[in-house]
mmCIF file of C-alpha atoms in Angstrom:
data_model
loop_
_atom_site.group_PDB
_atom_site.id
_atom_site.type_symbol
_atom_site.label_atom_id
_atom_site.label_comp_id
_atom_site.label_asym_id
_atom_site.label_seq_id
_atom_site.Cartn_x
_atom_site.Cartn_y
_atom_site.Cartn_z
ATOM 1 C CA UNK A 9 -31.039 20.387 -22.188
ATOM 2 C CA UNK A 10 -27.883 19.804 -23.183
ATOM 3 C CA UNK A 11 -24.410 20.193 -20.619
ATOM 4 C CA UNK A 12 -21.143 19.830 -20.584
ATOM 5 C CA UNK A 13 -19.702 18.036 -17.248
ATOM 6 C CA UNK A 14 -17.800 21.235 -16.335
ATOM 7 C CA UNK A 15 -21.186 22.766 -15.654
ATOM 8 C CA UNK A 16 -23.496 20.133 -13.989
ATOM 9 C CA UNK A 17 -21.985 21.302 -10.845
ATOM 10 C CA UNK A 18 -23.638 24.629 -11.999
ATOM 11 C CA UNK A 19 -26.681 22.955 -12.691
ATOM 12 C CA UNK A 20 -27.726 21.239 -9.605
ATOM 13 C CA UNK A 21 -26.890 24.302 -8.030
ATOM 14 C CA UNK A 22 -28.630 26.642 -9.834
ATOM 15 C CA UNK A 23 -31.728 24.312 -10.069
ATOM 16 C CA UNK A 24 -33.916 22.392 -12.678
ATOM 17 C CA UNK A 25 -37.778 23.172 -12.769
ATOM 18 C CA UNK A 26 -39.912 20.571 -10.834
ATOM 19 C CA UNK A 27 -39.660 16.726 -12.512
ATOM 20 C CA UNK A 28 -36.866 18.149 -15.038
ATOM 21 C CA UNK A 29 -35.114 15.646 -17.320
ATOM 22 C CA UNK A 30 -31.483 16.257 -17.215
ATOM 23 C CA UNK A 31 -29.279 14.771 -19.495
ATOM 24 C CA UNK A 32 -25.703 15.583 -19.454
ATOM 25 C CA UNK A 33 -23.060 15.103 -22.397
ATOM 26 C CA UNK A 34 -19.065 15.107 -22.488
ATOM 27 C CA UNK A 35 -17.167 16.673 -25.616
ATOM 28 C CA UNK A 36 -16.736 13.327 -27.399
ATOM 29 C CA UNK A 37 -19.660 11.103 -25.938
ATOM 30 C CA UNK A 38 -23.273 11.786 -26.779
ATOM 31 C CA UNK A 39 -24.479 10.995 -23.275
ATOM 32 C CA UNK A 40 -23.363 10.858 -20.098
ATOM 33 C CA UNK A 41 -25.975 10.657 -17.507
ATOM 34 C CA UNK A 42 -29.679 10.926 -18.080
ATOM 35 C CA UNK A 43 -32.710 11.061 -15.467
ATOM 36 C CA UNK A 44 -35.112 13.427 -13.645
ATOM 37 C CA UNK A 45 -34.679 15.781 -11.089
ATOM 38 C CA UNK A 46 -37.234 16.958 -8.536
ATOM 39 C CA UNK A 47 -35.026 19.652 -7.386
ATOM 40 C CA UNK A 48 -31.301 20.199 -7.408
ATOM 41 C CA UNK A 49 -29.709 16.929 -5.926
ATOM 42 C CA UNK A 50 -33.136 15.099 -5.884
ATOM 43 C CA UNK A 51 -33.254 12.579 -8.305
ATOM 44 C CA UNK A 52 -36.467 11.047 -9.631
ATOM 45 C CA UNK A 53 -37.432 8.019 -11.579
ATOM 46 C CA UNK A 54 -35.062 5.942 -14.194
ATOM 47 C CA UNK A 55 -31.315 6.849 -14.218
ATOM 48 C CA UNK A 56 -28.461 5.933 -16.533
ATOM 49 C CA UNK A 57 -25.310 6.653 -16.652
ATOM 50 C CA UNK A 58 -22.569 6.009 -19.414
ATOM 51 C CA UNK A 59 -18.820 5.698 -19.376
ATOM 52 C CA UNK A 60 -16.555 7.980 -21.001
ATOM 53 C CA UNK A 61 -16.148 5.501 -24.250
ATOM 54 C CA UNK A 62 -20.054 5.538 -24.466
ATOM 55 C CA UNK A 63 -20.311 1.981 -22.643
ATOM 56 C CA UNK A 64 -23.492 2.152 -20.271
ATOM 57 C CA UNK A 65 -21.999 2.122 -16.950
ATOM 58 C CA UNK A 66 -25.122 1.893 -14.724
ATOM 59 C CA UNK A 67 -29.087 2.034 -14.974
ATOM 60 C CA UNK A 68 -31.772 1.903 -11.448
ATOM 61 C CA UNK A 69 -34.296 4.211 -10.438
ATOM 62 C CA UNK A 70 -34.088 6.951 -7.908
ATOM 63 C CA UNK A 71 -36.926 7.768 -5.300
ATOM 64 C CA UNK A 72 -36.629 11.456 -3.629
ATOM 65 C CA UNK A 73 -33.218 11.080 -4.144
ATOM 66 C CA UNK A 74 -32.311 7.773 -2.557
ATOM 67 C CA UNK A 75 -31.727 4.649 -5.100
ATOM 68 C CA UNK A 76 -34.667 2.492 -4.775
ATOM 69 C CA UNK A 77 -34.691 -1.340 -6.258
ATOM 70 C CA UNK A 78 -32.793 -2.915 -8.622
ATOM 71 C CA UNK A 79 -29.598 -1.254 -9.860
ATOM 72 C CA UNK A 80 -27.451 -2.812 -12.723
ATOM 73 C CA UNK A 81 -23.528 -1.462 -13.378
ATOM 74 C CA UNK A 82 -21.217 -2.597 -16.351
ATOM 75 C CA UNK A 83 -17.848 -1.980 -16.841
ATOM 76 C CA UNK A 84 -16.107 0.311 -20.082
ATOM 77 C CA UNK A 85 -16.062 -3.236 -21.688
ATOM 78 C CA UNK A 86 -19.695 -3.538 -21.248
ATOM 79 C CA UNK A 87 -19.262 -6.465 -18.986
ATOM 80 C CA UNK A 88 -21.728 -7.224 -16.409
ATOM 81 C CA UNK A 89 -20.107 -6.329 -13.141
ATOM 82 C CA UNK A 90 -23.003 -5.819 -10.236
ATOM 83 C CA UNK A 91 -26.544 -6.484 -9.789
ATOM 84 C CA UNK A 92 -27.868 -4.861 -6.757
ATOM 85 C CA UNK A 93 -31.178 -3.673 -4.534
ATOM 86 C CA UNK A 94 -31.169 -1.010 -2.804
ATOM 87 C CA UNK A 95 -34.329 0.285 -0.242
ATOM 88 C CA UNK A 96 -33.977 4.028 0.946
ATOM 89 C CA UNK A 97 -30.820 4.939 -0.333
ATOM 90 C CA UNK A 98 -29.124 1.831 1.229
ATOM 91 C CA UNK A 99 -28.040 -1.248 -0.132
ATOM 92 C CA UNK A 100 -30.798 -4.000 0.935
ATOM 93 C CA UNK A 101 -31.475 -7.331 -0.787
ATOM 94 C CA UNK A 102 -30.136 -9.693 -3.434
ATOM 95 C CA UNK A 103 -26.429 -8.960 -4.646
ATOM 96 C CA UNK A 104 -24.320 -9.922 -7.132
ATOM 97 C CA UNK A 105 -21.103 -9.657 -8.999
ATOM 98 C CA UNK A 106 -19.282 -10.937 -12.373
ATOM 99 C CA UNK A 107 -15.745 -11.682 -12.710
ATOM 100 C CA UNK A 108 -13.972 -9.849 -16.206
ATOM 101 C CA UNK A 109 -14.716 -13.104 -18.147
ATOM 102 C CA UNK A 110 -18.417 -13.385 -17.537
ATOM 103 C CA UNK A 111 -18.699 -15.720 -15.229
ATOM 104 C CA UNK A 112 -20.529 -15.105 -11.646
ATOM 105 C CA UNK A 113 -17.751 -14.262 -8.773
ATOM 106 C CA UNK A 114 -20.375 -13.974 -5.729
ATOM 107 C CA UNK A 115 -23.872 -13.983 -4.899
ATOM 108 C CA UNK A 116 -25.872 -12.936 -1.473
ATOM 109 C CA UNK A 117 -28.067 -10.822 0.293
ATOM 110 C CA UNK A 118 -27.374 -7.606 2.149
ATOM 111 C CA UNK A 119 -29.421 -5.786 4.971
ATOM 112 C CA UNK A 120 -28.531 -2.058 5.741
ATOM 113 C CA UNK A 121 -25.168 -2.200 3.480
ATOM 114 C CA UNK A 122 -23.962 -5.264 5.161
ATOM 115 C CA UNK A 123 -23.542 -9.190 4.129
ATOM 116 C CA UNK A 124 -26.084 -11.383 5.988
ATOM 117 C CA UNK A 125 -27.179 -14.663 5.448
ATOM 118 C CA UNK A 126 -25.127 -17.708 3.180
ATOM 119 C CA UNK A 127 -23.000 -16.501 0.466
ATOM 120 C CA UNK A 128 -21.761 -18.562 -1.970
ATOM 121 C CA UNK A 129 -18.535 -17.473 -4.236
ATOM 122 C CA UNK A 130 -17.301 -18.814 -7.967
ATOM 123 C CA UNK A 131 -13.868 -19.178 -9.519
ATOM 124 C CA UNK A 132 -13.523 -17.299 -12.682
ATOM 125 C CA UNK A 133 -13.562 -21.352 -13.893
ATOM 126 C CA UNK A 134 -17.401 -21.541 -12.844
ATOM 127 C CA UNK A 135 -16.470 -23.781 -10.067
ATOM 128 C CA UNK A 136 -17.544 -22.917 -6.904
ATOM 129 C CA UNK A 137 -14.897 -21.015 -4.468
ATOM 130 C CA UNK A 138 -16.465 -20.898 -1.196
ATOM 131 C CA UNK A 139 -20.103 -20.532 0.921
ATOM 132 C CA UNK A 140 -21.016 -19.987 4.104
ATOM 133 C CA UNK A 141 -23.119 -17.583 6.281
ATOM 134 C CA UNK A 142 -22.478 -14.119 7.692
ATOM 135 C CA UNK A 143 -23.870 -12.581 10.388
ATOM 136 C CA UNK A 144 -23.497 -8.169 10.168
ATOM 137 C CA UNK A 145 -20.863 -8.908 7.883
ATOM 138 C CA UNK A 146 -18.495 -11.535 9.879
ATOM 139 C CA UNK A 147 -18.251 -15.141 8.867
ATOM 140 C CA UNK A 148 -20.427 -17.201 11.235
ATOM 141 C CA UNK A 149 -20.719 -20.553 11.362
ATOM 142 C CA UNK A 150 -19.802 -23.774 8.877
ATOM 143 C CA UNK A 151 -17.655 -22.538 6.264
ATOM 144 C CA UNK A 152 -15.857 -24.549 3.641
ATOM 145 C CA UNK A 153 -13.604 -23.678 0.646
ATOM 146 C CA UNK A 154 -13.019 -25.564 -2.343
ATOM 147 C CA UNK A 155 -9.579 -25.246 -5.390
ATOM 148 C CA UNK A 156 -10.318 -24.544 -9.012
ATOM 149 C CA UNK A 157 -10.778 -28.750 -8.900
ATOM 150 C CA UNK A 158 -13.407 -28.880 -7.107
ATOM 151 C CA UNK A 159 -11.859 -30.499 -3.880
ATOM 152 C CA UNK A 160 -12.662 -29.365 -0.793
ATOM 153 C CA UNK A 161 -9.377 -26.597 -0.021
ATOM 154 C CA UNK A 162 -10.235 -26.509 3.725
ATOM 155 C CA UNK A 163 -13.501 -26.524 6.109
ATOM 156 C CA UNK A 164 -14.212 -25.243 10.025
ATOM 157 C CA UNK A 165 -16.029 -23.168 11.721
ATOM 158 C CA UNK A 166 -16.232 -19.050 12.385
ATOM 159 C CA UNK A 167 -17.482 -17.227 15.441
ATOM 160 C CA UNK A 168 -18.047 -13.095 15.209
ATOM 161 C CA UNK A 169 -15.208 -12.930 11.959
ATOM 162 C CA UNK A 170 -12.378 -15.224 13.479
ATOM 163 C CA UNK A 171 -11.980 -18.987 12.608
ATOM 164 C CA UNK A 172 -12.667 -21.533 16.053
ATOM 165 C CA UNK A 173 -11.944 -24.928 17.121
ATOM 166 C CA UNK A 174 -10.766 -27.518 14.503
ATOM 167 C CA UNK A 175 -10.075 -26.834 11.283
ATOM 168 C CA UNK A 176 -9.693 -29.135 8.465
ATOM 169 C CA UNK A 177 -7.337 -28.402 5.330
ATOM 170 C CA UNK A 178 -6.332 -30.052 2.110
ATOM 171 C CA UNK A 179 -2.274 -30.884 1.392
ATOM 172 C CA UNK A 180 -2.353 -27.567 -1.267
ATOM 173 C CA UNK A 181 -4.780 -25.250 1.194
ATOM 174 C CA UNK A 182 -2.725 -26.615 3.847
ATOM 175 C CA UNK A 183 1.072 -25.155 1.962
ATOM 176 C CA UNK A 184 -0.995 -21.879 1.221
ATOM 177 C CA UNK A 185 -1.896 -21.606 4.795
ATOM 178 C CA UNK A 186 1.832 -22.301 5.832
ATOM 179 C CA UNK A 187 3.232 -19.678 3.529
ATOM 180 C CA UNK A 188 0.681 -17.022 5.263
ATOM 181 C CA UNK A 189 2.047 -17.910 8.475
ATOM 182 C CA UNK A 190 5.490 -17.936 7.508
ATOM 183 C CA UNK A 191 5.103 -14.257 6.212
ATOM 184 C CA UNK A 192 3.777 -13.364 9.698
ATOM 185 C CA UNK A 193 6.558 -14.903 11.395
ATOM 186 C CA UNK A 194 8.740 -12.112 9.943
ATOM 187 C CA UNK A 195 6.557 -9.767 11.520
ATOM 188 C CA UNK A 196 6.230 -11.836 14.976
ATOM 189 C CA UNK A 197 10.373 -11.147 14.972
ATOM 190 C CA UNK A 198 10.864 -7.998 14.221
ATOM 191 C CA UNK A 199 7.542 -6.596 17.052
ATOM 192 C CA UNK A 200 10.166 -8.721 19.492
ATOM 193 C CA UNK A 201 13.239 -6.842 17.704
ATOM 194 C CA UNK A 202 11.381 -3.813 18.980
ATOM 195 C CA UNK A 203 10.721 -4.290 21.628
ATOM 196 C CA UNK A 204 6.701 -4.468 21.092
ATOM 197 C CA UNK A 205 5.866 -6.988 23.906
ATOM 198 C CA UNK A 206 1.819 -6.292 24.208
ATOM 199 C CA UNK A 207 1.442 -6.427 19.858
ATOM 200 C CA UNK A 208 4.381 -9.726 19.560
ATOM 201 C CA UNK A 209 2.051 -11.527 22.474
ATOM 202 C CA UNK A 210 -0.539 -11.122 20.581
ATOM 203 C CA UNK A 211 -0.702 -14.657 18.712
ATOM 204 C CA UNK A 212 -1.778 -17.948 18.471
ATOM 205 C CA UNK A 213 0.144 -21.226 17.838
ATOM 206 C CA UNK A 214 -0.825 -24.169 15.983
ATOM 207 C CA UNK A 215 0.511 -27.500 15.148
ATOM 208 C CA UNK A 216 0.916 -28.358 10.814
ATOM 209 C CA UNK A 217 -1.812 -30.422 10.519
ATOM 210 C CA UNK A 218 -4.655 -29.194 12.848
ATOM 211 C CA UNK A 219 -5.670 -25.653 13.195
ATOM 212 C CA UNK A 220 -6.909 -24.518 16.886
ATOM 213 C CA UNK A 221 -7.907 -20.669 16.528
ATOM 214 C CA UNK A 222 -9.251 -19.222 20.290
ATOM 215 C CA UNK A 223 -12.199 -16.508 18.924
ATOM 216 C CA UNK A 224 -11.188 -13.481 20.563
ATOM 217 C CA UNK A 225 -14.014 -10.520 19.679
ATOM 218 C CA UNK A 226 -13.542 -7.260 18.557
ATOM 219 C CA UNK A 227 -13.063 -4.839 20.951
ATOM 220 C CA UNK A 228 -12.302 -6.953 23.552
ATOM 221 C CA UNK A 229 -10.241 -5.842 26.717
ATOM 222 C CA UNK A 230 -6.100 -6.098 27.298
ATOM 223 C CA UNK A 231 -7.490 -8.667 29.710
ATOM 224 C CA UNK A 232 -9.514 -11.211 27.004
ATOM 225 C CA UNK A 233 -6.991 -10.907 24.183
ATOM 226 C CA UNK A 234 -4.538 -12.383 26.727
ATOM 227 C CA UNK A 235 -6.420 -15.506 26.497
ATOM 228 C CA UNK A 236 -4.470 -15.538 22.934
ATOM 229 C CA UNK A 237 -1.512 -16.183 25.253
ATOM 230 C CA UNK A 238 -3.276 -17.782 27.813
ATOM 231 C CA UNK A 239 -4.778 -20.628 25.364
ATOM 232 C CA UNK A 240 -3.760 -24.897 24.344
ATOM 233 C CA UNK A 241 -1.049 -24.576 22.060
ATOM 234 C CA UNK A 242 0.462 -27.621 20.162
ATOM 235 C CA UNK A 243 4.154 -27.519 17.831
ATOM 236 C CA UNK A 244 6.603 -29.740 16.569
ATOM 237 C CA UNK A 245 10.301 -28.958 16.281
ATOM 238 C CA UNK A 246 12.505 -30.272 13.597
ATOM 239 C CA UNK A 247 12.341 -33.792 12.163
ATOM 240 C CA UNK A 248 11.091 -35.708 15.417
ATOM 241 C CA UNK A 249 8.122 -36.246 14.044
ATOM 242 C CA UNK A 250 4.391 -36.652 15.545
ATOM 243 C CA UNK A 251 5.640 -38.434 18.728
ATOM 244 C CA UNK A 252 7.493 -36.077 20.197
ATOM 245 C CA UNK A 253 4.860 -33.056 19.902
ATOM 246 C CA UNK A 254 4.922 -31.138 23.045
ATOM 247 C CA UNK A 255 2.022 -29.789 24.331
ATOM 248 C CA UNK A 256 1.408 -26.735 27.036
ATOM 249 C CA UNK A 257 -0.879 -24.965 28.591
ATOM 250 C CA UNK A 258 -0.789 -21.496 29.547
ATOM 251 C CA UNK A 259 -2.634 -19.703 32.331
ATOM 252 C CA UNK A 260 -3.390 -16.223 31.483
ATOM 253 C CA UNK A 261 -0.176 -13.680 32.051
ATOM 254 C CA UNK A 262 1.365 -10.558 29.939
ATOM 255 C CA UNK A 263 4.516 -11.289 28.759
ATOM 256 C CA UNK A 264 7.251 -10.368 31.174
ATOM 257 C CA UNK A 265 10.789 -10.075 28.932
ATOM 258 C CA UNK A 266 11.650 -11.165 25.565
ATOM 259 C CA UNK A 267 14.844 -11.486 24.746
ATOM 260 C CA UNK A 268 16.851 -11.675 21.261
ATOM 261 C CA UNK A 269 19.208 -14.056 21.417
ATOM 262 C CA UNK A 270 22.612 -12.137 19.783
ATOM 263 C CA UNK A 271 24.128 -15.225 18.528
ATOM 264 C CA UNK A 272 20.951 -16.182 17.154
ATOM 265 C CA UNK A 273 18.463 -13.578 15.537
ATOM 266 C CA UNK A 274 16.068 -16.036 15.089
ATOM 267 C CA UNK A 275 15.992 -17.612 18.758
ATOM 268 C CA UNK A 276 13.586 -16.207 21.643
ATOM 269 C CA UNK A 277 12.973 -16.327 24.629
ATOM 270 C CA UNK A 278 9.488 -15.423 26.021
ATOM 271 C CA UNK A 279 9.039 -14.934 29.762
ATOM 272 C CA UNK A 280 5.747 -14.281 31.419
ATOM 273 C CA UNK A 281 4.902 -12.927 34.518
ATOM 274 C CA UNK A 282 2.305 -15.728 35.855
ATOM 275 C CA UNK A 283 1.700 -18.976 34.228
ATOM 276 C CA UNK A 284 2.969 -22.728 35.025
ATOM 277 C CA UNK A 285 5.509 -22.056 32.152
ATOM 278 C CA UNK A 286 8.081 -19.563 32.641
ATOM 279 C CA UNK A 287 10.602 -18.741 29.942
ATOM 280 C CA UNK A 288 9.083 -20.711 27.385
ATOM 281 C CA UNK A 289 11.652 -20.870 24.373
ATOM 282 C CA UNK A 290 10.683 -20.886 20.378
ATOM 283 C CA UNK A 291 13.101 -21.464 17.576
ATOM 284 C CA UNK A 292 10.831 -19.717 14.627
ATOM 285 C CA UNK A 293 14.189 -20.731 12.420
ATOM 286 C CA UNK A 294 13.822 -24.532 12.159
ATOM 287 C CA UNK A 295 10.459 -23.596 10.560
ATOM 288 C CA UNK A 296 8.026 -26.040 11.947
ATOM 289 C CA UNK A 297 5.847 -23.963 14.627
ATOM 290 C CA UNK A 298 3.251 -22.360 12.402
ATOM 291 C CA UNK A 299 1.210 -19.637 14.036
ATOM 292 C CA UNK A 300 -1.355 -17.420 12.867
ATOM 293 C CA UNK A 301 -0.687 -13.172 14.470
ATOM 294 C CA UNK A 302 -3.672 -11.104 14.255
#
């Protein structure tokens, strides 16, 4: 039986006979799509698909309509680009994926659609990118990362998605991770511009050569994502150097007032309403408290 793609809609709702082979064609490409149908929508059996420029685009087998076991895409290029199992319509099992030049760009398992277990990624050099395990799709536990050199970028540990206690990075991971924060500094100013107290609060500091996240979980109350506030924060201002790091800690307190100063755009003043620090004053300009703002 032979279809164009305006009518497949047509097709499937009209109805093939029982166990049906239905192949489907496009104008300029012999084949488009070919498998079995049980009845419409219910696929059957061995499926393939093709792209537009006649490139096989993906082959796995259907049961009752649900993909069941191994499924195999390719790009228009016919590059490998995914290897994956599925079990009653849901991914389930080994994955996979190529990057454009051949070479593997992950590998892992899923469980109901969702990472689980240690994943391990590539470079498209070959060399390995990062591993570590995940746990319903968050990072959890040891993690480390590695450049397209092979040395180790930067290493620590993950609790339910977010990155906890100390974290360990290399002088290139550690500029990379500087620049991120420097970007979110931009953001950190302008929430205080407007006036955004609860979001600008919101934060975590760390000092430039040790990173101390506080795991805060998802969904957690007004009350626990103060601890962000609440937490040990470390900084260093200008060139003073290591020695004269100052170091505070916070007991738990929404902010009270921030305040722009006018002469300054780039000095604030943060005042909360309980703590053993009040007014506590950061000067984002001279660039060397780096914080992460999530």
């Amino acid at each position: 039986m032979k279809i164009s793609c305006t009518h497949l809609v047509l097709c499937i709702l009209v109805g093939c006979s029982p166990r049906e082979e239905l192949t489907q064609t496009h104008e300029n490409v012999p084949l488009i799509a070919d498998g079995f149908m049980l009845d419409p929508g219910l696929e059957d059996g061995l499926w393939a698909t093709w792209h537009e420029n006649g490139q096989k685009r993906a082959k796995g087998q259907f049961k009752n309509g649900k993909a069941e076991g191994l499924w195999i895409h390719w790009d228009e290029d016919g590059q490998l680009g995914v290897a994956e199992q599925w079990k009653k319509g849901r991914r389930d099992g080994r994955w996979a994926d190529w990057h454009e030049n051949g070479a593997v760009k992950s590998e892992g398992r899923l469980k109901d659609g969702k990472r689980e277990g240690l994943w391990t990624y590539w470079h498209e050099n070959g060399v390995q990118q990062a591993e570590g395990p995940f746990v319903l799709d968050r990072r959890e536990g040891a993690w480390t990362f590695w450049d397209e050199d092979r040395d180790v970028k930067a290493a620590g540990m993950y609790a339910e998605g977010q990155q906890v206690g100390d974290w360990s990075f290399a002088p290139e991971g550690l500029r990379e991770k500087k620049d991120a924060v420097r970007a979110r500094a931009e953001t950190l100013l302008q929430l205080l511009r407007d006036e955004q107290w609860e979001r600008a609060a919101d934060l975590v500091w760390v000092d430039e050569t040790t990173r101390r996240y506080l795991g805060i979980s998802d969904g957690a109350s007004p009350e626990v994502r103060r601890e962000k506030v609440a937490g040990f924060y470390e900084g260093m201002y200008g060139n003073r150097g290591p020695s004269s790091l100052p170091q505070h800690r916070y007991t738990p307190g929404p902010v009270r007032s921030v305040r722009i100063d006018p002469k300054d755009p780039d000095l604030a003043h943060v005042s909360y309403r309980c703590g053993d620090l009040d007014g506590f004053e950061m000067r984002l300009a001279e660039g060397e408290w780096y914080y992460s703002f999530e």
